[in-house]
Tab-separated table of C-alpha atoms in Angstrom:
chain	number	residue	atom	x	y	z
A	26	MET	CA	4.607	-34.850	-18.771
A	27	VAL	CA	6.231	-31.483	-19.021
A	28	MET	CA	7.971	-30.721	-22.235
A	29	ILE	CA	11.047	-28.603	-22.092
A	30	VAL	CA	11.558	-26.474	-25.108
A	31	GLY	CA	14.086	-23.850	-26.053
A	32	THR	CA	12.855	-20.319	-25.561
A	33	CYS	CA	13.937	-19.454	-29.059
A	34	LYS	CA	11.252	-21.804	-30.347
A	35	LEU	CA	8.645	-20.267	-28.125
A	36	ARG	CA	9.345	-16.706	-29.073
A	37	ARG	CA	6.174	-15.037	-29.981
A	38	VAL	CA	6.448	-12.396	-32.557
A	39	ILE	CA	3.930	-9.641	-32.178
A	40	SER	CA	2.939	-8.662	-35.609
A	41	VAL	CA	0.623	-5.880	-36.497
A	42	ASP	CA	-2.310	-7.662	-38.001
A	43	THR	CA	-4.329	-5.933	-40.584
A	44	GLY	CA	-7.842	-6.047	-41.940
A	45	SER	CA	-10.505	-8.401	-40.801
A	46	LYS	CA	-8.416	-10.186	-38.136
A	47	VAL	CA	-8.094	-6.994	-36.113
A	48	ASP	CA	-11.782	-6.255	-36.560
A	49	ASP	CA	-12.680	-9.774	-35.440
A	50	ASP	CA	-10.504	-9.534	-32.341
A	51	SER	CA	-11.857	-6.112	-31.439
A	52	GLN	CA	-15.392	-7.426	-31.827
A	53	LEU	CA	-14.489	-10.413	-29.709
A	54	ILE	CA	-13.236	-8.106	-26.938
A	55	ALA	CA	-16.424	-6.043	-27.162
A	56	ARG	CA	-18.573	-9.174	-26.985
A	57	ALA	CA	-16.532	-10.611	-24.111
A	58	ARG	CA	-17.931	-7.916	-21.807
A	59	ASP	CA	-21.358	-9.548	-21.849
A	60	ASP	CA	-20.892	-12.922	-23.446
A	61	SER	CA	-19.102	-15.624	-21.472
A	62	THR	CA	-18.458	-17.720	-24.609
A	63	ALA	CA	-16.621	-14.798	-26.201
A	64	PHE	CA	-14.713	-14.244	-22.983
A	65	VAL	CA	-13.604	-17.879	-22.893
A	66	GLN	CA	-12.449	-17.598	-26.498
A	67	LEU	CA	-10.461	-14.487	-25.620
A	68	TYR	CA	-9.045	-16.172	-22.519
A	69	ARG	CA	-7.928	-19.218	-24.489
A	70	SER	CA	-6.155	-17.112	-27.076
A	71	HIS	CA	-4.177	-15.188	-24.438
A	72	TYR	CA	-3.619	-17.722	-21.654
A	73	ASP	CA	-0.387	-19.161	-23.078
A	74	VAL	CA	1.191	-15.769	-23.677
A	75	ILE	CA	0.481	-14.541	-20.174
A	76	PHE	CA	1.488	-17.786	-18.525
A	77	ARG	CA	4.818	-17.767	-20.355
A	78	TYR	CA	5.425	-14.150	-19.431
A	79	CYS	CA	4.787	-14.949	-15.754
A	80	ALA	CA	7.011	-18.031	-15.986
A	81	HIS	CA	9.789	-15.953	-17.526
A	82	ARG	CA	9.486	-13.352	-14.789
A	83	LEU	CA	9.225	-15.769	-11.873
A	84	PHE	CA	11.273	-18.722	-13.171
A	85	GLU	CA	8.887	-21.052	-11.385
A	86	ARG	CA	5.854	-22.620	-13.011
A	87	ALA	CA	3.715	-23.148	-9.893
A	88	LYS	CA	3.983	-19.476	-8.985
A	89	ALA	CA	3.471	-18.503	-12.600
A	90	GLU	CA	0.193	-20.455	-12.632
A	91	ASP	CA	-0.972	-18.689	-9.464
A	92	VAL	CA	-0.172	-15.271	-10.857
A	93	THR	CA	-1.775	-16.126	-14.210
A	94	SER	CA	-4.986	-17.032	-12.364
A	95	GLU	CA	-4.796	-13.732	-10.527
A	96	VAL	CA	-4.331	-11.852	-13.801
A	97	PHE	CA	-7.372	-13.365	-15.495
A	98	LEU	CA	-9.548	-12.893	-12.415
A	99	LYS	CA	-8.585	-9.203	-12.585
A	100	VAL	CA	-9.490	-9.220	-16.261
A	101	VAL	CA	-12.941	-10.655	-15.471
A	102	GLU	CA	-13.485	-7.955	-12.852
A	103	ASN	CA	-12.375	-5.089	-15.062
A	104	ILE	CA	-13.191	-6.022	-18.614
A	105	GLN	CA	-16.395	-3.970	-18.466
A	106	GLY	CA	-14.277	-0.844	-18.213
A	107	PHE	CA	-11.802	-1.807	-20.917
A	108	LYS	CA	-12.164	0.001	-24.203
A	109	GLY	CA	-9.628	-0.616	-26.900
A	110	ASN	CA	-8.510	-2.832	-29.737
A	111	GLU	CA	-6.701	-6.160	-29.717
A	112	GLN	CA	-3.233	-4.617	-29.483
A	113	GLN	CA	-4.294	-2.445	-26.542
A	114	PHE	CA	-5.930	-5.452	-24.917
A	115	ARG	CA	-2.667	-7.376	-25.130
A	116	CYS	CA	-0.772	-4.442	-23.606
A	117	TRP	CA	-3.433	-4.204	-20.909
A	118	LEU	CA	-2.947	-7.886	-20.092
A	119	TYR	CA	0.816	-7.448	-19.893
A	120	ARG	CA	0.339	-4.446	-17.601
A	121	ILE	CA	-1.944	-6.408	-15.262
A	122	ALA	CA	0.480	-9.319	-15.317
A	123	THR	CA	3.449	-7.016	-14.624
A	124	ASN	CA	1.685	-5.498	-11.632
A	125	ALA	CA	0.633	-8.921	-10.362
A	126	VAL	CA	4.161	-10.311	-10.692
A	127	ASN	CA	5.689	-7.249	-9.013
A	128	ASN	CA	3.154	-7.462	-6.183
A	129	HIS	CA	3.902	-11.108	-5.800
A	130	LEU	CA	7.631	-10.430	-5.654
A	131	ARG	CA	7.148	-7.644	-3.144
A	132	LYS	CA	4.719	-9.507	-0.916
A	133	THR	CA	6.772	-12.599	-0.407
A	134	ASN	CA	10.095	-10.829	-0.277
A	135	ARG	CA	10.958	-12.870	-3.217
A	136	ARG	CA	14.377	-11.791	-4.244
A	137	ASN	CA	16.361	-13.603	-1.617
A	138	ARG	CA	14.012	-16.539	-1.327
A	139	LEU	CA	13.928	-17.099	-5.046
A	140	LEU	CA	17.674	-17.043	-5.218
A	141	LYS	CA	17.726	-19.765	-2.596
A	142	VAL	CA	14.946	-21.785	-4.229
A	143	ALA	CA	16.596	-21.386	-7.604
A	144	ARG	CA	19.807	-22.828	-6.295
A	145	GLU	CA	18.057	-25.707	-4.559
A	146	GLN	CA	15.901	-26.513	-7.576
A	147	THR	CA	18.837	-26.597	-9.923
A	148	ASN	CA	20.862	-28.680	-7.525
A	149	SER	CA	18.099	-31.198	-6.937
A	150	ARG	CA	16.971	-31.505	-10.526
A	151	VAL	CA	18.832	-33.790	-12.853
A	152	ALA	CA	20.083	-31.248	-15.288
A	153	TYR	CA	19.342	-32.099	-18.875
A	154	CYS	CA	22.505	-30.329	-19.734
A	155	GLU	CA	24.815	-29.243	-17.004
A	156	GLU	CA	26.160	-26.241	-18.819
A	157	LEU	CA	22.713	-24.919	-19.746
A	158	ALA	CA	21.329	-25.547	-16.274
A	159	GLU	CA	24.158	-23.541	-14.872
A	160	LYS	CA	23.455	-20.760	-17.332
A	161	LEU	CA	19.810	-20.726	-16.298
A	162	THR	CA	20.725	-20.417	-12.638
A	163	VAL	CA	23.159	-17.654	-13.397
A	164	LEU	CA	20.567	-15.820	-15.476
A	165	ARG	CA	17.926	-16.177	-12.778
A	166	GLU	CA	20.206	-14.849	-10.101
A	167	ALA	CA	21.356	-11.998	-12.292
A	168	VAL	CA	17.816	-10.970	-13.277
A	169	PHE	CA	16.639	-10.960	-9.646
A	170	THR	CA	19.328	-8.471	-8.738
A	171	LEU	CA	17.545	-5.911	-10.935
A	172	LYS	CA	14.694	-3.642	-9.904
A	173	PRO	CA	11.233	-5.053	-10.778
A	174	ARG	CA	10.823	-2.482	-13.556
A	175	TYR	CA	14.107	-3.484	-15.158
A	176	GLN	CA	13.208	-7.157	-14.789
A	177	THR	CA	9.986	-6.419	-16.652
A	178	ILE	CA	11.798	-4.641	-19.463
A	179	ILE	CA	14.342	-7.448	-19.879
A	180	THR	CA	11.650	-10.133	-19.920
A	181	LEU	CA	9.386	-8.289	-22.327
A	182	ARG	CA	12.258	-7.516	-24.670
A	183	PHE	CA	14.189	-10.757	-24.754
A	184	PHE	CA	11.686	-13.430	-23.809
A	185	GLU	CA	8.444	-11.990	-25.150
A	186	ASN	CA	10.113	-10.232	-28.097
A	187	LEU	CA	8.170	-7.032	-27.690
A	188	LYS	CA	9.230	-3.888	-29.505
A	189	LEU	CA	10.344	-0.884	-27.498
A	190	THR	CA	7.152	0.958	-28.432
A	191	GLU	CA	5.074	-1.943	-27.143
A	192	ILE	CA	7.038	-2.139	-23.892
A	193	ALA	CA	6.566	1.612	-23.522
A	194	GLU	CA	2.806	1.153	-23.901
A	195	VAL	CA	2.736	-1.651	-21.338
A	196	LEU	CA	4.709	0.368	-18.802
A	197	GLY	CA	3.079	3.707	-19.607
A	198	SER	CA	6.345	5.333	-20.547
A	199	SER	CA	8.090	6.716	-23.625
A	200	PRO	CA	10.170	4.499	-25.934
A	201	GLY	CA	13.193	6.743	-25.271
A	202	THR	CA	12.956	6.117	-21.525
A	203	ILE	CA	12.552	2.398	-22.095
A	204	ARG	CA	15.599	2.412	-24.377
A	205	SER	CA	17.782	4.060	-21.725
A	206	GLN	CA	16.422	1.790	-18.971
A	207	LEU	CA	17.093	-1.241	-21.153
A	208	THR	CA	20.693	-0.116	-21.698
A	209	ARG	CA	21.103	0.461	-17.963
A	210	SER	CA	19.675	-2.944	-17.029
A	211	LEU	CA	21.813	-4.690	-19.642
A	212	ALA	CA	24.919	-2.988	-18.291
A	213	LYS	CA	24.042	-4.166	-14.795
A	214	LEU	CA	23.255	-7.681	-16.011
A	215	ARG	CA	26.509	-7.792	-17.902
A	216	LYS	CA	28.401	-6.861	-14.761
A	217	VAL	CA	26.576	-9.426	-12.600
A	218	LEU	CA	26.864	-12.164	-15.207
A	219	ALA	CA	30.582	-11.530	-15.660
A	220	THR	CA	31.111	-11.726	-11.878
A	221	GLU	CA	29.010	-14.884	-11.581
A	222	PHE	CA	30.883	-16.643	-14.350
A	223	MET	CA	34.174	-15.583	-12.870
A	224	GLU	CA	33.184	-16.973	-9.465
A	225	LYS	CA	31.912	-20.208	-10.995
A	226	SER	CA	35.063	-20.741	-13.027
A	227	GLU	CA	37.177	-20.108	-9.940
A	228	VAL	CA	35.158	-22.699	-8.018
A	229	ASN	CA	35.577	-25.213	-10.841
A	230	GLU	CA	39.300	-24.664	-10.959
A	231	ASN	CA	39.562	-25.144	-7.198
A	232	GLU	CA	37.543	-28.364	-7.429
A	233	ARG	CA	39.948	-29.693	-10.005
B	1181	MET	CA	19.297	-4.027	-31.735
B	1182	ASN	CA	22.773	-3.007	-30.634
B	1183	ASP	CA	25.719	-5.262	-29.810
B	1184	ASN	CA	24.904	-5.407	-26.134
B	1185	GLU	CA	21.371	-6.543	-26.810
B	1186	LYS	CA	22.497	-9.076	-29.393
B	1187	GLN	CA	25.038	-10.472	-26.979
B	1188	PHE	CA	22.402	-10.886	-24.280
B	1189	GLN	CA	19.951	-12.402	-26.730
B	1190	ASP	CA	22.569	-14.936	-27.744
B	1191	PHE	CA	23.072	-15.741	-24.098
B	1192	VAL	CA	19.385	-16.395	-23.423
B	1193	ARG	CA	18.702	-18.084	-26.780
B	1194	ASN	CA	19.996	-21.462	-25.699
B	1195	ILE	CA	18.700	-21.390	-22.168
B	1196	LYS	CA	15.840	-23.772	-21.744
B	1197	LEU	CA	12.956	-22.795	-19.550
B	1198	ASP	CA	10.121	-24.954	-18.419
B	1199	ASP	CA	7.434	-22.605	-19.646
B	1200	THR	CA	4.990	-24.907	-21.392
B	1201	PRO	CA	1.467	-24.107	-20.229
B	1202	ASP	CA	-0.298	-26.902	-18.416
B	1203	PRO	CA	-3.660	-27.623	-20.127
B	1204	GLN	CA	-5.097	-28.844	-16.815
B	1205	HIS	CA	-4.419	-25.524	-15.142
B	1206	ARG	CA	-5.794	-23.685	-18.164
B	1207	ASP	CA	-9.042	-25.674	-18.053
B	1208	LYS	CA	-9.420	-25.343	-14.302
B	1209	LEU	CA	-8.892	-21.590	-14.448
B	1210	GLU	CA	-11.408	-21.407	-17.290
B	1211	GLN	CA	-13.998	-23.074	-15.066
B	1212	ASP	CA	-13.187	-20.685	-12.212
B	1213	LEU	CA	-13.530	-17.685	-14.490
B	1214	LEU	CA	-16.873	-18.940	-15.782
B	1215	THR	CA	-18.082	-19.287	-12.188
B	1216	VAL	CA	-17.024	-15.715	-11.440
B	1217	LEU	CA	-18.695	-14.492	-14.608
B	1218	ALA	CA	-21.902	-16.320	-13.671
B	1219	LYS	CA	-21.875	-14.713	-10.217
B	1220	GLN	CA	-21.330	-11.288	-11.753
B	1221	GLY	CA	-24.328	-11.921	-13.976
B	1222	GLU	CA	-26.447	-12.728	-10.920
B	1223	LEU	CA	-25.593	-9.407	-9.340
B	1224	GLU	CA	-26.806	-7.403	-12.311
B	1225	PRO	CA	-30.350	-6.055	-12.000
B	1226	ALA	CA	-33.041	-8.055	-13.707
B	1227	PRO	CA	-34.468	-6.692	-16.979
B	1228	LEU	CA	-37.840	-6.273	-15.246
B	1229	MET	CA	-36.260	-3.815	-12.829
B	1230	TYR	CA	-34.949	-1.766	-15.751
B	1231	LYS	CA	-38.457	-1.612	-17.175
B	1232	LYS	CA	-39.902	-0.459	-13.858
B	1233	LEU	CA	-37.231	2.198	-13.462
B	1234	LYS	CA	-37.798	3.422	-16.985
B	1235	ALA	CA	-41.559	3.630	-16.435
B	1236	ARG	CA	-41.081	5.549	-13.185
B	1237	MET	CA	-38.684	8.019	-14.806
B	1238	LYS	CA	-41.152	8.490	-17.632
B	1239	SER	CA	-44.033	9.231	-15.237
B	1240	GLN	CA	-41.882	11.779	-13.339
B	1241	GLU	CA	-40.913	13.379	-16.604
B	1242	SER	CA	-44.547	13.685	-17.709
B	1243	PHE	CA	-45.426	15.309	-14.345
B	1244	ARG	CA	-42.666	17.884	-14.844
B	1245	GLU	CA	-43.842	18.504	-18.381
B	1246	THR	CA	-47.411	19.107	-17.099
B	1247	ILE	CA	-46.159	21.802	-14.678
B	1248	VAL	CA	-44.062	23.532	-17.304
B	1249	ALA	CA	-46.806	23.351	-19.908
B	1250	ASN	CA	-49.491	25.019	-17.727
B	1251	PRO	CA	-48.828	28.826	-17.727
B	1252	LEU	CA	-50.693	29.458	-14.446
B	1253	VAL	CA	-48.849	26.741	-12.522
B	1254	ARG	CA	-45.569	27.868	-14.034
B	1255	LYS	CA	-46.196	31.454	-12.866
B	1256	ILE	CA	-46.999	30.333	-9.315
B	1257	VAL	CA	-43.899	28.155	-9.151
B	1258	PHE	CA	-41.650	30.982	-10.302
B	1259	GLN	CA	-43.188	33.445	-7.813
B	1260	LEU	CA	-42.699	30.990	-4.940
B	1261	ALA	CA	-39.103	30.466	-5.958
B	1262	GLU	CA	-38.576	34.240	-6.035
B	1263	VAL	CA	-40.015	34.664	-2.515
B	1264	ALA	CA	-37.888	31.793	-1.195
B	1265	ALA	CA	-34.739	33.325	-2.669
B	1266	ILE	CA	-35.482	36.745	-1.078
B	1267	VAL	CA	-36.158	35.145	2.329
B	1268	ALA	CA	-32.932	33.134	2.176
B	1269	LEU	CA	-30.911	36.206	1.185
B	1270	THR	CA	-32.416	38.311	3.992
B	1271	LEU	CA	-31.760	35.632	6.580
B	1272	SER	CA	-28.153	35.164	5.547
B	1273	ILE	CA	-27.487	38.958	5.598
B	1274	ASN	CA	-29.022	39.157	9.094
B	1275	HIS	CA	-26.916	36.248	10.270
B	1276	LEU	CA	-23.770	37.850	8.900
B	1277	PHE	CA	-24.286	41.262	10.528
B	1278	GLN	CA	-25.696	40.163	13.865
B	1279	LYS	CA	-23.011	37.621	14.705
B	1280	PRO	CA	-19.499	38.964	14.417
B	1281	ALA	CA	-16.674	36.480	14.077
B	1282	PRO	CA	-15.098	35.562	17.424
B	1283	VAL	CA	-11.829	37.314	18.106
B	1284	VAL	CA	-9.178	34.827	19.028
B	1285	PRO	CA	-6.090	36.220	20.702
B	1286	ASP	CA	-2.935	35.708	18.731
B	1287	ASP	CA	-1.208	33.674	21.364
B	1288	SER	CA	-4.032	31.258	22.062
B	1289	THR	CA	-6.022	28.714	20.229
B	1290	THR	CA	-9.222	26.808	20.784
B	1291	ILE	CA	-8.956	23.068	21.023
B	1292	SER	CA	-11.832	20.660	20.998
B	1293	PHE	CA	-11.252	17.703	23.229
B	1294	TYR	CA	-12.858	14.316	23.470
B	1295	MET	CA	-13.144	13.784	19.788
B	1296	LYS	CA	-15.098	10.600	19.753
B	1297	GLU	CA	-13.549	8.909	16.739
B	1298	HIS	CA	-10.073	9.558	17.993
B	1299	GLN	CA	-10.742	8.366	21.495
B	1300	ASP	CA	-12.563	5.273	20.329
B	1301	VAL	CA	-9.846	4.229	17.951
B	1302	VAL	CA	-7.070	4.498	20.495
B	1303	ALA	CA	-9.103	3.122	23.338
B	1304	ARG	CA	-10.161	0.142	21.267
B	1305	ALA	CA	-6.592	-0.608	20.389
B	1306	ALA	CA	-5.246	-0.075	23.870
B	1307	SER	CA	-8.166	-1.922	25.511
B	1308	LEU	CA	-8.855	0.960	27.812
B	1309	ASN	CA	-12.282	2.013	28.876
B	1310	PRO	CA	-12.705	5.664	28.062
B	1311	SER	CA	-15.099	7.748	30.031
B	1312	PRO	CA	-18.162	8.724	28.035
B	1313	PRO	CA	-17.088	11.349	25.519
B	1314	GLN	CA	-18.204	14.874	26.216
B	1315	ALA	CA	-17.626	17.632	23.759
B	1316	ALA	CA	-15.521	20.295	25.404
B	1317	GLN	CA	-13.408	23.213	24.326
B	1318	MET	CA	-10.652	25.104	26.032
B	1319	HIS	CA	-8.390	28.022	25.236
B	1320	VAL	CA	-4.727	27.318	25.614
B	1321	SER	CA	-1.605	29.276	24.955
B	1322	ARG	CA	0.316	28.201	21.914
B	1323	HIS	CA	3.323	27.615	24.165
B	1324	ASP	CA	1.359	24.997	26.047
B	1325	VAL	CA	0.783	22.843	23.023
B	1326	LEU	CA	3.636	20.394	23.114
B	1327	TYR	CA	2.789	18.476	20.026
B	1328	TYR	CA	0.185	18.857	17.350
B	1329	GLU	CA	0.050	16.955	14.137
B	1330	PHE	CA	-2.366	15.635	11.584
B	1331	PHE	CA	-2.318	11.965	10.962
B	1332	ASP	CA	-1.094	10.744	7.653
B	1333	GLU	CA	-2.466	7.243	7.755
B	1334	ARG	CA	-5.906	5.722	7.484
B	1335	PRO	CA	-9.005	7.942	7.508
B	1336	GLU	CA	-10.039	6.915	11.019
B	1337	PHE	CA	-6.817	8.399	12.343
B	1338	MET	CA	-7.202	11.643	10.450
B	1339	ARG	CA	-7.787	13.810	13.447
B	1340	PRO	CA	-5.309	16.088	15.125
B	1341	GLY	CA	-3.600	14.729	18.162
B	1342	ILE	CA	-2.646	17.047	20.969
B	1343	ILE	CA	-0.639	16.906	24.139
B	1344	VAL	CA	-1.198	19.965	26.232
B	1345	ARG	CA	0.970	21.032	29.087
B	1346	GLY	CA	0.247	23.854	31.437
B	1347	SER	CA	-3.194	24.202	32.822
B	1348	SER	CA	-6.656	25.220	32.039
B	1349	SER	CA	-6.966	25.511	35.821
B	1350	GLN	CA	-5.540	28.347	37.873
B	1351	ARG	CA	-2.035	27.016	38.438
B	1352	ASN	CA	0.721	28.696	36.514
B	1353	ILE	CA	3.490	26.530	35.265
B	1354	ILE	CA	6.485	28.241	33.739
B	1355	PRO	CA	7.935	26.166	30.948
B	1356	PRO	CA	11.669	25.556	31.273
B	1357	GLU	CA	13.924	27.613	29.057
B	1358	SER	CA	15.874	24.687	27.711
B	1359	PRO	CA	14.373	21.356	26.621
B	1360	ALA	CA	13.224	19.474	29.689
B	1361	ILE	CA	15.159	16.319	28.969
B	1362	SER	CA	18.550	17.972	28.690
B	1363	ASN	CA	18.541	19.167	32.268
B	1364	GLY	CA	17.765	15.746	33.689
B	1365	HIS	CA	20.215	13.265	35.144
B	1366	THR	CA	20.501	9.525	34.896
B	1367	LEU	CA	19.156	7.224	37.624
B	1368	LYS	CA	18.971	3.533	38.315
B	1369	LEU	CA	15.557	1.894	38.564
B	1370	SER	CA	15.742	1.615	42.358
B	1371	GLU	CA	16.891	5.231	42.664
B	1372	ALA	CA	14.159	6.396	40.362
B	1373	ARG	CA	11.529	4.589	42.431
B	1374	LYS	CA	12.765	6.348	45.555
B	1375	LYS	CA	13.094	9.740	43.962
B	1376	ALA	CA	9.822	9.863	42.048
B	1377	ASP	CA	6.790	11.403	43.714
B	1378	PHE	CA	4.656	8.686	42.240
B	1379	ASP	CA	4.719	4.925	41.832
B	1380	LEU	CA	6.946	4.394	38.848
B	1381	VAL	CA	5.490	1.881	36.432
B	1382	SER	CA	7.941	-0.278	34.532
B	1383	PRO	CA	6.365	-2.016	31.531
B	1384	PRO	CA	6.115	-5.763	32.230
B	1385	TRP	CA	6.372	-6.494	28.507
B	1386	LEU	CA	8.956	-5.043	26.168
B	1387	HIS	CA	9.365	-5.461	22.470
B	1388	PRO	CA	11.961	-8.256	21.979
B	1389	GLY	CA	15.504	-6.944	21.928
B	1390	TYR	CA	14.816	-3.832	23.973
B	1391	MET	CA	16.419	-3.356	27.372
B	1392	LEU	CA	16.202	-0.583	29.923
B	1393	ASP	CA	19.191	1.655	29.284
B	1394	LYS	CA	18.712	4.569	31.636
B	1395	ILE	CA	16.154	6.567	33.536
B	1396	ARG	CA	16.164	10.315	33.587
B	1397	ILE	CA	14.317	12.476	35.967
B	1398	ILE	CA	13.037	15.549	34.214
B	1399	GLU	CA	13.578	18.297	36.707
B	1400	GLY	CA	10.859	20.798	37.305
B	1401	ARG	CA	8.237	18.594	35.666
B	1402	ASP	CA	7.663	15.706	38.103
B	1403	ALA	CA	8.354	13.444	35.174
B	1404	LEU	CA	10.561	10.479	34.388
B	1405	GLN	CA	11.911	9.281	31.097
B	1406	LEU	CA	12.625	5.563	30.841
B	1407	LEU	CA	14.936	4.998	27.909
B	1408	TYR	CA	15.018	1.549	26.312
B	1409	ILE	CA	17.470	0.544	23.642
B	1410	ASP	CA	17.901	-2.456	21.338
B	1411	GLY	CA	21.407	-1.567	20.302
B	1412	ILE	CA	20.321	0.665	17.439
B	1413	ASN	CA	16.886	2.121	18.090
B	1414	THR	CA	15.629	3.767	21.206
B	1415	LEU	CA	12.235	3.765	22.826
B	1416	SER	CA	11.212	6.303	25.434
B	1417	LEU	CA	8.475	6.083	28.010
B	1418	PHE	CA	7.641	9.353	29.740
B	1419	GLU	CA	5.682	9.099	32.943
B	1420	GLN	CA	4.302	12.103	34.711
B	1421	SER	CA	2.082	12.443	37.705
B	1422	LEU	CA	-1.235	14.012	36.859
B	1423	ASP	CA	-1.656	15.709	40.212
B	1424	GLY	CA	1.941	16.422	41.180
B	1425	GLN	CA	3.301	19.844	42.109
B	1426	CYS	CA	4.620	20.628	38.657
B	1427	GLY	CA	2.885	18.105	36.461
B	1428	LEU	CA	-0.298	18.243	34.577
B	1429	ALA	CA	-3.594	18.548	36.353
B	1430	ALA	CA	-5.698	15.487	35.672
B	1431	GLN	CA	-8.281	17.527	33.859
B	1432	ASP	CA	-5.647	19.039	31.573
B	1433	PHE	CA	-4.508	15.841	30.031
B	1434	ARG	CA	-7.765	15.087	28.411
B	1435	GLU	CA	-6.876	13.215	25.362
B	1436	TYR	CA	-5.691	9.853	24.269
B	1437	ALA	CA	-3.380	10.798	21.507
B	1438	LEU	CA	-1.682	9.003	18.740
B	1439	TYR	CA	0.713	10.478	16.273
B	1440	ARG	CA	2.855	9.569	13.372
B	1441	ASN	CA	5.857	11.760	13.682
B	1442	LYS	CA	6.667	11.547	10.010
B	1443	GLY	CA	9.283	14.200	9.499
B	1444	GLN	CA	11.389	13.628	12.581
B	1445	THR	CA	13.207	10.741	14.107
B	1446	GLY	CA	10.648	10.218	16.829
B	1447	GLY	CA	8.639	7.578	14.970
B	1448	THR	CA	5.287	6.728	16.462
B	1449	ILE	CA	4.007	8.433	19.565
B	1450	LEU	CA	1.316	7.021	21.797
B	1451	ALA	CA	0.028	9.000	24.743
B	1452	TRP	CA	-2.556	8.008	27.294
B	1453	ARG	CA	-3.355	8.372	30.959
B	1454	ASP	CA	-4.797	6.475	33.843
B	1455	ASP	CA	-6.068	7.812	37.161
B	1456	ALA	CA	-2.667	8.809	38.476
B	1457	LEU	CA	-0.186	9.157	35.623
B	1458	SER	CA	0.147	10.308	32.076
B	1459	TYR	CA	2.232	8.182	29.745
B	1460	VAL	CA	3.892	9.082	26.475
B	1461	LEU	CA	5.546	6.282	24.562
B	1462	ILE	CA	7.795	7.297	21.668
B	1463	GLY	CA	9.716	4.911	19.469
B	1464	ASN	CA	10.641	3.760	16.027
B	1465	LEU	CA	8.260	0.830	16.336
B	1466	GLU	CA	5.010	0.076	14.643
B	1467	LEU	CA	1.843	1.042	16.442
B	1468	PRO	CA	0.773	-2.538	17.375
B	1469	GLN	CA	4.065	-3.049	19.191
B	1470	LEU	CA	3.679	0.184	21.118
B	1471	MET	CA	0.106	-0.876	21.871
B	1472	ASP	CA	1.351	-4.158	23.321
B	1473	MET	CA	3.614	-2.247	25.674
B	1474	ALA	CA	0.828	0.140	26.598
B	1475	GLN	CA	-1.512	-2.765	27.278
B	1476	SER	CA	1.044	-4.457	29.503
B	1477	ILE	CA	1.363	-1.248	31.528
B	1478	SER	CA	-2.414	-0.888	31.821
B	1479	ALA	CA	-2.749	-4.532	32.836
B	1480	SER	CA	-0.097	-4.187	35.524
B	1481	LYS	CA	-1.911	-1.330	37.235
């Protein structure tokens, strides 16, 4: 059974851990290079975060599972070369996941197809709440109109609750650039969302 | 967080996403990762091999130390090295003074033909059987080089491609003042067949959407241009007799050539020849599609 939960409940707050926790995690990462048990432990502690990120980017759980698998296979291949602490490891994972999601979107010419699938899915599914289902569709369609980089920024900021500095680290950019790109993407989203709602309300009025 | 961000956050706060991880997928992926990790472990060298390597390095090191430690051996080694250095220096000075650099006239260049990699790649793709490659060089005037470009794609294509007009033989061909195509005139297929000095080959297979638009005879060159169009893009096939009055001599068109005309509108260019004609196919299509056309022409001959 799949449980449907509000994203607000699932928000993960990245907090800067101090002391022994950080040391433990860093040691775990170091051990994971040679020790499969340590790697599994590391994998288990990060699977949910990465899966959710992929789900929030792709809006489709089957695809999100595929991309998550791809991400962790990449991690297995490259963990020998990774040197850094827990925070850097998390950013590294996000970066791999971002690239994997973007590749996935590019490869399958996703934008248009996803829009179509999104519509079909929402239409075929019994909406648990019509208004919220409609909002989800609108959000999905609006987000897919953005460039992949802007999609990443929006998802990391509003669904994964990352700070601007953390997003900057994931995307290898400066916080200032991320700030301006975030403003730009929000402006575009605002425009698209306003148009979508306007169209929807017009349709509803006509139906009445 | 500014107002815009807060507004958007409020919007997404109540949206419900099905993002609960599936424990079954998590466990299955865990198993897959463990399998990959186990395979990686198998590929690593065994500890015994490390020991052997270490022992070998140690023995080599001790040998070197023995040489350096013995003053007599050290002296001999240094003297030998000195003699070798003097011999090498003398030889290189001799080589430098005895063989002056070849003087290449300003208006000509030396081109190596039959580059094996190049020929093989194109021949493989076009299913042609190239004659055995022979290294050959010729001097040509710069005006005779119609097209010369380095490839920008995969390493196997990274060789210059050349179409040469004019002749390495004795015939003199004066290049037209204006571009050859502009002084041509349009013909129908039947007219072109009558007018051409050679058997015009029309490709039996065309990329879907393309239709023959016009044929131009290129005056003074014994050549025809068949222009195909799909409504937006054009595709040109140039055919020229290899042994006509004004065309290329068979031995002059020595190369199968393939170009990516990156900076201009020409797109991809594929040039090849058979016993009687040279063909140049230029279009905004991908190479495999041009290859299909080329193959259909070769098959029809």
